[in-house]
Amino acid sequence: MSQMTTIARLATRDTDFDTRLASLLAWEGVSDHEIGSRVAEIIAAVRQRGDDAVIEYTNRFDRLSATAMSELTIGAERLEAAFANVPTEQREALQHAAERIRLYHERQKPESWQYSEPDGTVLGQKVTALDRVGIYVPGGKAAYPSSVLMNAVPAHVAGVREIVMVVPTPDGIVNELVLAAAHLAGVDRVFALGGAQAVAALAYGTQSVPRVDKIVGPGNIYVATAKRAVFGQVGIDMIAGPSEILVVSDGGTDPDWLAMDLFSQAEHDEDAQAILVSWDAEHLAAVEASIERLLPTLEREAIVRESLARRGALILCEGPEQAVELINRIAPEHLELSVEAPQAMAEGVRHAGAIFMGRYTAEVLGDYCAGPNHVLPTSGTARFSSPLGVYDFQKRSSLIQCSPEGADTLGRTASVLARGESLTAHARSAENRLKR
Amino acid sequence: MSQMTTIARLATRDTDFDTRLASLLAWEGVSDHEIGSRVAEIIAAVRQRGDDAVIEYTNRFDRLSATAMSELTIGAERLEAAFANVPTEQREALQHAAERIRLYHERQKPESWQYSEPDGTVLGQKVTALDRVGIYVPGGKAAYPSSVLMNAVPAHVAGVREIVMVVPTPDGIVNELVLAAAHLAGVDRVFALGGAQAVAALAYGTQSVPRVDKIVGPGNIYVATAKRAVFGQVGIDMIAGPSEILVVSDGGTDPDWLAMDLFSQAEHDEDAQAILVSWDAEHLAAVEASIERLLPTLEREAIVRESLARRGALILCEGPEQAVELINRIAPEHLELSVEAPQAMAEGVRHAGAIFMGRYTAEVLGDYCAGPNHVLPTSGTARFSSPLGVYDFQKRSSLIQCSPEGADTLGRTASVLARGESLTAHARSAENRLKR
């Protein structure tokens, strides 16, 4: 076995490059059979016994001793107090972030539309907000107020009537910034619940927890497994994997900046992924030196070291075009284009959750306050999915109103096709409206 | 036990109305543990052994004796020949439908956008089509060419580069209209595969079947279970339940028309649901008489009788407002507003997959050729999901380009929030770009 290196060095011209890249990117978040069974049991119990089951599981998993759901309910006054008591600097930062997130997401709001055809038939599409949405916020040390804003503000902008938040309070620990963010983002109700029992309560409703139409927000493997299980009963956002960044540098950005950008991703957890691609070998060596020099200065050095060793990489490629090919192959959650002409390079990018362009656009600005959402498709799912947005909190209904002429024209076609499918009641339903 | 009635009669004023309605609507499409295990086994085998496993399962489940994937591949010439050989009337009907579906879905195409802030920071959203999509088309007797159009045309309009279709051919039976529709809709490749093995092949790729980014289309419980299992590895559309219609009549529509509209839904299968709501008791009685009189004239009488008896209902309500309340509670897949002023009533509808307005708009026109999609959210999922559309074949990437000024303003806020979350590498990444 080779000695443990700080971060892997790859080059696209290496004969084993494809294999090594594939193994670096591999991530299977699928839960095992045992977790699946335990989650199924929890969901069944919550459906059957409602609040009682929720309280039991919460007491067991979060080490509490609640006797009624009222003890696990966090009222509006409590949220407001948390907001009022946050230090001014933090309160203003939260307000700045919330306002920018709101402004960006306002631009996403689609309009309903309809149009008439010459024979008087009207077709259209009506956009409606979801009635009630549940937001899952992880508790404990990884409780992020920014996640509350990123999930709740788009729901609010979309016009959701009621936003219900669940956040576990293990050992009774409440994160004041999370409550403050909930107040600021327009969350209507908060329950101190987490895990599969919180997901089940939101999906099916209990005596105290209202049934929601969709559940969004990240969580551990139990939460992810529960979300997959209730999908269909309610909508869900996505099953998130570890966070990742792909940085492309043309060699012109300060190596210390790039090292810190990679660290900012790696410090999330040991499975987070930070990859730098460049066609400038000397520059890659300089960034590696910065990494080595700056690592000991980090508060979360141990996590960053582990994450870089397990899943990080510095990749030497042949040039900008090959860098774009790599981007599209990796389909990164976060893509930082630290190059001279980022807009031109972005043109060629087909798959990425969010694209951060230019040397000044640190990815972390998008985590907090640039405006676009920080809930992004991970593990290559940017191939087929999108950042969380206003869209996720609305749905569309098709509108069709046929004139008598339209019903005649369309009815003839429908009749032929229905008979071709042996669906004769379909055909006769259309034929009833034909002109005699 | 009471005698079997043709169709249940309910009234909102009945004391047991809520319970009876809830039990009528109840539908749990969740597969059992055994199906889950068998599907997991099939997926694992296809991932491990590729084509060989796919051929084995296909031979077993579809009673074939293929020895190579080439025998399960349907080439472009074969599709073109099917299209050329379809009787003229059917070919023209398919073309009429495809053209209208295309025109409607063209209206859904979103634009990418970006905007600049006063300090030069640019924010935006880039829309990109999926690279490759898989369309599952059920085979055998329930093979519907209209479904091929409804799934493939929006993918084509969205700009998907490659559309791969799978359709099982049990006992070697090929549906010529399905192949013709595939040719017309721009399907690029077709494999004669079905079941969980087809879903697994599309999700993970084999030597012959290319890995896709998203799988859409209906299927039986094995297909639905497989789609749920591969969700995350690829995108999926939805897990469809039985088809349903809710018709609201003000009493002014010919009872024979309404009876046939209900039949057109009920003839799909024994689990399909057809419900009529009216505030006119005499009218409901007239529709019931039409049902009794017309039932014996149906080709699929047995299926319709079973479906109406199991899940159909005629519901007497108090008036139009209560009808709208019922609509929003049921969140029907198909909603037919057979009333004098349907646009006004539609205003109050929050949850419905597609709204068919006015006496001339038979729901079946939407099944085939009105233009909007016939792939719609079932079983109340219109509360949170939408008709299939161009949206399902595209995804969005956020764009962020900070000016040096923007990086300074945003960096200060990000730094405060990152430190509030104890993510100090995040903070330092932002601070690197602050003005000195």
PDB file of N, CA and C in Angstrom, chain B residues 245-311:
ATOM      1  N   ILE B 245     -61.493   9.867 -12.683  1.00  0.00           N
ATOM      2  CA  ILE B 245     -62.132  11.091 -13.147  1.00  0.00           C
ATOM      3  C   ILE B 245     -63.130  11.544 -12.100  1.00  0.00           C
ATOM      4  N   LEU B 246     -63.219  12.862 -11.950  1.00  0.00           N
ATOM      5  CA  LEU B 246     -64.277  13.466 -11.152  1.00  0.00           C
ATOM      6  C   LEU B 246     -65.036  14.387 -12.096  1.00  0.00           C
ATOM      7  N   VAL B 247     -66.327  14.097 -12.284  1.00  0.00           N
ATOM      8  CA  VAL B 247     -67.153  14.935 -13.136  1.00  0.00           C
ATOM      9  C   VAL B 247     -68.078  15.749 -12.246  1.00  0.00           C
ATOM     10  N   VAL B 248     -68.137  17.053 -12.492  1.00  0.00           N
ATOM     11  CA  VAL B 248     -69.105  17.899 -11.785  1.00  0.00           C
ATOM     12  C   VAL B 248     -70.122  18.364 -12.816  1.00  0.00           C
ATOM     13  N   SER B 249     -71.398  18.105 -12.556  1.00  0.00           N
ATOM     14  CA  SER B 249     -72.439  18.509 -13.501  1.00  0.00           C
ATOM     15  C   SER B 249     -73.455  19.396 -12.802  1.00  0.00           C
ATOM     16  N   ASP B 250     -73.881  20.450 -13.507  1.00  0.00           N
ATOM     17  CA  ASP B 250     -74.905  21.333 -12.953  1.00  0.00           C
ATOM     18  C   ASP B 250     -76.310  20.880 -13.353  1.00  0.00           C
ATOM     19  N   GLY B 251     -76.374  19.729 -14.016  1.00  0.00           N
ATOM     20  CA  GLY B 251     -77.685  19.198 -14.396  1.00  0.00           C
ATOM     21  C   GLY B 251     -78.050  19.504 -15.835  1.00  0.00           C
ATOM     22  N   GLY B 252     -77.233  20.320 -16.499  1.00  0.00           N
ATOM     23  CA  GLY B 252     -77.582  20.742 -17.858  1.00  0.00           C
ATOM     24  C   GLY B 252     -76.964  19.893 -18.965  1.00  0.00           C
ATOM     25  N   THR B 253     -76.176  18.892 -18.612  1.00  0.00           N
ATOM     26  CA  THR B 253     -75.540  18.052 -19.636  1.00  0.00           C
ATOM     27  C   THR B 253     -76.347  16.763 -19.822  1.00  0.00           C
ATOM     28  N   ASP B 254     -76.448  16.309 -21.059  1.00  0.00           N
ATOM     29  CA  ASP B 254     -77.158  15.063 -21.396  1.00  0.00           C
ATOM     30  C   ASP B 254     -76.664  13.915 -20.509  1.00  0.00           C
ATOM     31  N   PRO B 255     -77.552  13.303 -19.747  1.00  0.00           N
ATOM     32  CA  PRO B 255     -77.138  12.205 -18.850  1.00  0.00           C
ATOM     33  C   PRO B 255     -76.431  11.072 -19.585  1.00  0.00           C
ATOM     34  N   ASP B 256     -76.814  10.821 -20.823  1.00  0.00           N
ATOM     35  CA  ASP B 256     -76.134   9.773 -21.591  1.00  0.00           C
ATOM     36  C   ASP B 256     -74.662  10.134 -21.834  1.00  0.00           C
ATOM     37  N   TRP B 257     -74.407  11.410 -22.094  1.00  0.00           N
ATOM     38  CA  TRP B 257     -73.010  11.853 -22.276  1.00  0.00           C
ATOM     39  C   TRP B 257     -72.209  11.592 -21.003  1.00  0.00           C
ATOM     40  N   LEU B 258     -72.789  11.990 -19.883  1.00  0.00           N
ATOM     41  CA  LEU B 258     -72.057  11.852 -18.616  1.00  0.00           C
ATOM     42  C   LEU B 258     -71.820  10.383 -18.278  1.00  0.00           C
ATOM     43  N   ALA B 259     -72.822   9.556 -18.537  1.00  0.00           N
ATOM     44  CA  ALA B 259     -72.652   8.116 -18.277  1.00  0.00           C
ATOM     45  C   ALA B 259     -71.472   7.589 -19.086  1.00  0.00           C
ATOM     46  N   MET B 260     -71.403   7.982 -20.357  1.00  0.00           N
ATOM     47  CA  MET B 260     -70.312   7.482 -21.201  1.00  0.00           C
ATOM     48  C   MET B 260     -68.966   8.053 -20.758  1.00  0.00           C
ATOM     49  N   ASP B 261     -68.970   9.293 -20.281  1.00  0.00           N
ATOM     50  CA  ASP B 261     -67.718   9.872 -19.760  1.00  0.00           C
ATOM     51  C   ASP B 261     -67.216   9.055 -18.558  1.00  0.00           C
ATOM     52  N   LEU B 262     -68.143   8.676 -17.691  1.00  0.00           N
ATOM     53  CA  LEU B 262     -67.751   7.855 -16.533  1.00  0.00           C
ATOM     54  C   LEU B 262     -67.252   6.489 -17.005  1.00  0.00           C
ATOM     55  N   PHE B 263     -67.950   5.907 -17.967  1.00  0.00           N
ATOM     56  CA  PHE B 263     -67.531   4.603 -18.501  1.00  0.00           C
ATOM     57  C   PHE B 263     -66.123   4.681 -19.095  1.00  0.00           C
ATOM     58  N   SER B 264     -65.833   5.797 -19.754  1.00  0.00           N
ATOM     59  CA  SER B 264     -64.546   5.891 -20.452  1.00  0.00           C
ATOM     60  C   SER B 264     -63.396   5.801 -19.446  1.00  0.00           C
ATOM     61  N   GLN B 265     -63.647   6.246 -18.231  1.00  0.00           N
ATOM     62  CA  GLN B 265     -62.614   6.093 -17.211  1.00  0.00           C
ATOM     63  C   GLN B 265     -62.639   4.680 -16.649  1.00  0.00           C
ATOM     64  N   ALA B 266     -63.852   4.206 -16.368  1.00  0.00           N
ATOM     65  CA  ALA B 266     -64.004   2.902 -15.708  1.00  0.00           C
ATOM     66  C   ALA B 266     -63.508   1.756 -16.582  1.00  0.00           C
ATOM     67  N   GLU B 267     -63.527   1.935 -17.909  1.00  0.00           N
ATOM     68  CA  GLU B 267     -63.140   0.805 -18.763  1.00  0.00           C
ATOM     69  C   GLU B 267     -61.638   0.529 -18.746  1.00  0.00           C
ATOM     70  N   HIS B 268     -60.846   1.450 -18.173  1.00  0.00           N
ATOM     71  CA  HIS B 268     -59.395   1.214 -18.129  1.00  0.00           C
ATOM     72  C   HIS B 268     -59.059  -0.081 -17.405  1.00  0.00           C
ATOM     73  N   ASP B 269     -59.528  -0.189 -16.167  1.00  0.00           N
ATOM     74  CA  ASP B 269     -59.325  -1.424 -15.416  1.00  0.00           C
ATOM     75  C   ASP B 269     -60.209  -1.413 -14.177  1.00  0.00           C
ATOM     76  N   GLU B 270     -60.218  -2.500 -13.458  1.00  0.00           N
ATOM     77  CA  GLU B 270     -61.149  -2.669 -12.340  1.00  0.00           C
ATOM     78  C   GLU B 270     -60.856  -1.708 -11.184  1.00  0.00           C
ATOM     79  N   ASP B 271     -59.665  -1.157 -11.135  1.00  0.00           N
ATOM     80  CA  ASP B 271     -59.330  -0.224 -10.049  1.00  0.00           C
ATOM     81  C   ASP B 271     -59.552   1.233 -10.435  1.00  0.00           C
ATOM     82  N   ALA B 272     -59.915   1.483 -11.690  1.00  0.00           N
ATOM     83  CA  ALA B 272     -60.132   2.862 -12.126  1.00  0.00           C
ATOM     84  C   ALA B 272     -61.319   3.447 -11.348  1.00  0.00           C
ATOM     85  N   GLN B 273     -61.317   4.766 -11.239  1.00  0.00           N
ATOM     86  CA  GLN B 273     -62.349   5.412 -10.418  1.00  0.00           C
ATOM     87  C   GLN B 273     -63.087   6.483 -11.210  1.00  0.00           C
ATOM     88  N   ALA B 274     -64.434   6.399 -11.188  1.00  0.00           N
ATOM     89  CA  ALA B 274     -65.270   7.390 -11.861  1.00  0.00           C
ATOM     90  C   ALA B 274     -66.295   7.908 -10.867  1.00  0.00           C
ATOM     91  N   ILE B 275     -66.257   9.214 -10.610  1.00  0.00           N
ATOM     92  CA  ILE B 275     -67.154   9.833  -9.630  1.00  0.00           C
ATOM     93  C   ILE B 275     -67.867  11.006 -10.289  1.00  0.00           C
ATOM     94  N   LEU B 276     -69.167  11.087 -10.068  1.00  0.00           N
ATOM     95  CA  LEU B 276     -69.950  12.230 -10.553  1.00  0.00           C
ATOM     96  C   LEU B 276     -70.502  12.986  -9.356  1.00  0.00           C
ATOM     97  N   VAL B 277     -70.330  14.291  -9.355  1.00  0.00           N
ATOM     98  CA  VAL B 277     -70.849  15.150  -8.291  1.00  0.00           C
ATOM     99  C   VAL B 277     -71.863  16.107  -8.899  1.00  0.00           C
ATOM    100  N   SER B 278     -73.020  16.254  -8.249  1.00  0.00           N
ATOM    101  CA  SER B 278     -73.995  17.251  -8.687  1.00  0.00           C
ATOM    102  C   SER B 278     -74.834  17.681  -7.501  1.00  0.00           C
ATOM    103  N   TRP B 279     -75.408  18.858  -7.614  1.00  0.00           N
ATOM    104  CA  TRP B 279     -76.320  19.329  -6.574  1.00  0.00           C
ATOM    105  C   TRP B 279     -77.776  19.151  -7.034  1.00  0.00           C
ATOM    106  N   ASP B 280     -77.965  18.422  -8.138  1.00  0.00           N
ATOM    107  CA  ASP B 280     -79.289  18.215  -8.714  1.00  0.00           C
ATOM    108  C   ASP B 280     -79.638  16.730  -8.586  1.00  0.00           C
ATOM    109  N   ALA B 281     -80.461  16.402  -7.602  1.00  0.00           N
ATOM    110  CA  ALA B 281     -80.759  14.997  -7.292  1.00  0.00           C
ATOM    111  C   ALA B 281     -81.459  14.294  -8.452  1.00  0.00           C
ATOM    112  N   GLU B 282     -82.362  14.992  -9.110  1.00  0.00           N
ATOM    113  CA  GLU B 282     -83.070  14.372 -10.242  1.00  0.00           C
ATOM    114  C   GLU B 282     -82.100  14.038 -11.372  1.00  0.00           C
ATOM    115  N   HIS B 283     -81.173  14.954 -11.581  1.00  0.00           N
ATOM    116  CA  HIS B 283     -80.157  14.749 -12.607  1.00  0.00           C
ATOM    117  C   HIS B 283     -79.294  13.517 -12.297  1.00  0.00           C
ATOM    118  N   LEU B 284     -78.913  13.378 -11.046  1.00  0.00           N
ATOM    119  CA  LEU B 284     -78.121  12.201 -10.663  1.00  0.00           C
ATOM    120  C   LEU B 284     -78.897  10.919 -10.938  1.00  0.00           C
ATOM    121  N   ALA B 285     -80.200  10.971 -10.652  1.00  0.00           N
ATOM    122  CA  ALA B 285     -81.038   9.790 -10.909  1.00  0.00           C
ATOM    123  C   ALA B 285     -81.098   9.505 -12.410  1.00  0.00           C
ATOM    124  N   ALA B 286     -81.149  10.576 -13.200  1.00  0.00           N
ATOM    125  CA  ALA B 286     -81.195  10.394 -14.658  1.00  0.00           C
ATOM    126  C   ALA B 286     -79.890   9.783 -15.173  1.00  0.00           C
ATOM    127  N   VAL B 287     -78.758  10.242 -14.617  1.00  0.00           N
ATOM    128  CA  VAL B 287     -77.473   9.666 -15.028  1.00  0.00           C
ATOM    129  C   VAL B 287     -77.400   8.195 -14.612  1.00  0.00           C
ATOM    130  N   GLU B 288     -77.918   7.912 -13.428  1.00  0.00           N
ATOM    131  CA  GLU B 288     -77.912   6.513 -12.977  1.00  0.00           C
ATOM    132  C   GLU B 288     -78.733   5.642 -13.937  1.00  0.00           C
ATOM    133  N   ALA B 289     -79.865   6.158 -14.376  1.00  0.00           N
ATOM    134  CA  ALA B 289     -80.697   5.408 -15.336  1.00  0.00           C
ATOM    135  C   ALA B 289     -79.943   5.212 -16.653  1.00  0.00           C
ATOM    136  N   SER B 290     -79.237   6.258 -17.088  1.00  0.00           N
ATOM    137  CA  SER B 290     -78.433   6.122 -18.314  1.00  0.00           C
ATOM    138  C   SER B 290     -77.360   5.053 -18.144  1.00  0.00           C
ATOM    139  N   ILE B 291     -76.739   5.053 -16.977  1.00  0.00           N
ATOM    140  CA  ILE B 291     -75.706   4.052 -16.705  1.00  0.00           C
ATOM    141  C   ILE B 291     -76.288   2.644 -16.844  1.00  0.00           C
ATOM    142  N   GLU B 292     -77.414   2.441 -16.195  1.00  0.00           N
ATOM    143  CA  GLU B 292     -78.039   1.105 -16.241  1.00  0.00           C
ATOM    144  C   GLU B 292     -78.401   0.721 -17.676  1.00  0.00           C
ATOM    145  N   ARG B 293     -78.939   1.679 -18.441  1.00  0.00           N
ATOM    146  CA  ARG B 293     -79.396   1.390 -19.797  1.00  0.00           C
ATOM    147  C   ARG B 293     -78.220   1.146 -20.752  1.00  0.00           C
ATOM    148  N   LEU B 294     -77.125   1.931 -20.566  1.00  0.00           N
ATOM    149  CA  LEU B 294     -76.020   1.855 -21.530  1.00  0.00           C
ATOM    150  C   LEU B 294     -74.996   0.768 -21.205  1.00  0.00           C
ATOM    151  N   LEU B 295     -74.936   0.376 -19.943  1.00  0.00           N
ATOM    152  CA  LEU B 295     -73.925  -0.621 -19.551  1.00  0.00           C
ATOM    153  C   LEU B 295     -73.902  -1.850 -20.456  1.00  0.00           C
ATOM    154  N   PRO B 296     -75.070  -2.429 -20.766  1.00  0.00           N
ATOM    155  CA  PRO B 296     -75.047  -3.651 -21.589  1.00  0.00           C
ATOM    156  C   PRO B 296     -74.558  -3.426 -23.018  1.00  0.00           C
ATOM    157  N   THR B 297     -74.434  -2.158 -23.430  1.00  0.00           N
ATOM    158  CA  THR B 297     -73.985  -1.898 -24.802  1.00  0.00           C
ATOM    159  C   THR B 297     -72.458  -1.791 -24.900  1.00  0.00           C
ATOM    160  N   LEU B 298     -71.774  -1.925 -23.764  1.00  0.00           N
ATOM    161  CA  LEU B 298     -70.318  -1.701 -23.764  1.00  0.00           C
ATOM    162  C   LEU B 298     -69.531  -2.963 -24.089  1.00  0.00           C
ATOM    163  N   GLU B 299     -68.501  -2.803 -24.898  1.00  0.00           N
ATOM    164  CA  GLU B 299     -67.606  -3.930 -25.169  1.00  0.00           C
ATOM    165  C   GLU B 299     -66.918  -4.394 -23.881  1.00  0.00           C
ATOM    166  N   ARG B 300     -66.534  -3.440 -23.046  1.00  0.00           N
ATOM    167  CA  ARG B 300     -65.797  -3.788 -21.831  1.00  0.00           C
ATOM    168  C   ARG B 300     -66.715  -3.709 -20.618  1.00  0.00           C
ATOM    169  N   GLU B 301     -67.955  -4.193 -20.804  1.00  0.00           N
ATOM    170  CA  GLU B 301     -68.975  -4.105 -19.757  1.00  0.00           C
ATOM    171  C   GLU B 301     -68.496  -4.688 -18.420  1.00  0.00           C
ATOM    172  N   ALA B 302     -67.867  -5.838 -18.482  1.00  0.00           N
ATOM    173  CA  ALA B 302     -67.495  -6.513 -17.230  1.00  0.00           C
ATOM    174  C   ALA B 302     -66.519  -5.665 -16.418  1.00  0.00           C
ATOM    175  N   ILE B 303     -65.519  -5.118 -17.111  1.00  0.00           N
ATOM    176  CA  ILE B 303     -64.535  -4.270 -16.409  1.00  0.00           C
ATOM    177  C   ILE B 303     -65.217  -3.034 -15.840  1.00  0.00           C
ATOM    178  N   VAL B 304     -66.087  -2.418 -16.645  1.00  0.00           N
ATOM    179  CA  VAL B 304     -66.763  -1.193 -16.198  1.00  0.00           C
ATOM    180  C   VAL B 304     -67.641  -1.483 -14.987  1.00  0.00           C
ATOM    181  N   ARG B 305     -68.398  -2.575 -15.042  1.00  0.00           N
ATOM    182  CA  ARG B 305     -69.259  -2.932 -13.896  1.00  0.00           C
ATOM    183  C   ARG B 305     -68.426  -3.102 -12.628  1.00  0.00           C
ATOM    184  N   GLU B 306     -67.338  -3.814 -12.767  1.00  0.00           N
ATOM    185  CA  GLU B 306     -66.491  -4.072 -11.602  1.00  0.00           C
ATOM    186  C   GLU B 306     -65.911  -2.762 -11.054  1.00  0.00           C
ATOM    187  N   SER B 307     -65.428  -1.936 -11.951  1.00  0.00           N
ATOM    188  CA  SER B 307     -64.826  -0.673 -11.542  1.00  0.00           C
ATOM    189  C   SER B 307     -65.852   0.259 -10.885  1.00  0.00           C
ATOM    190  N   LEU B 308     -67.033   0.365 -11.477  1.00  0.00           N
ATOM    191  CA  LEU B 308     -68.073   1.227 -10.889  1.00  0.00           C
ATOM    192  C   LEU B 308     -68.502   0.697  -9.520  1.00  0.00           C
ATOM    193  N   ALA B 309     -68.634  -0.617  -9.417  1.00  0.00           N
ATOM    194  CA  ALA B 309     -69.086  -1.197  -8.153  1.00  0.00           C
ATOM    195  C   ALA B 309     -68.045  -1.008  -7.055  1.00  0.00           C
ATOM    196  N   ARG B 310     -66.769  -1.164  -7.414  1.00  0.00           N
ATOM    197  CA  ARG B 310     -65.711  -1.056  -6.415  1.00  0.00           C
ATOM    198  C   ARG B 310     -65.418   0.383  -6.025  1.00  0.00           C
ATOM    199  N   ARG B 311     -65.306   1.249  -7.017  1.00  0.00           N
ATOM    200  CA  ARG B 311     -64.737   2.563  -6.714  1.00  0.00           C
ATOM    201  C   ARG B 311     -65.521   3.734  -7.277  1.00  0.00           C
TER     202      ARG B 311
END
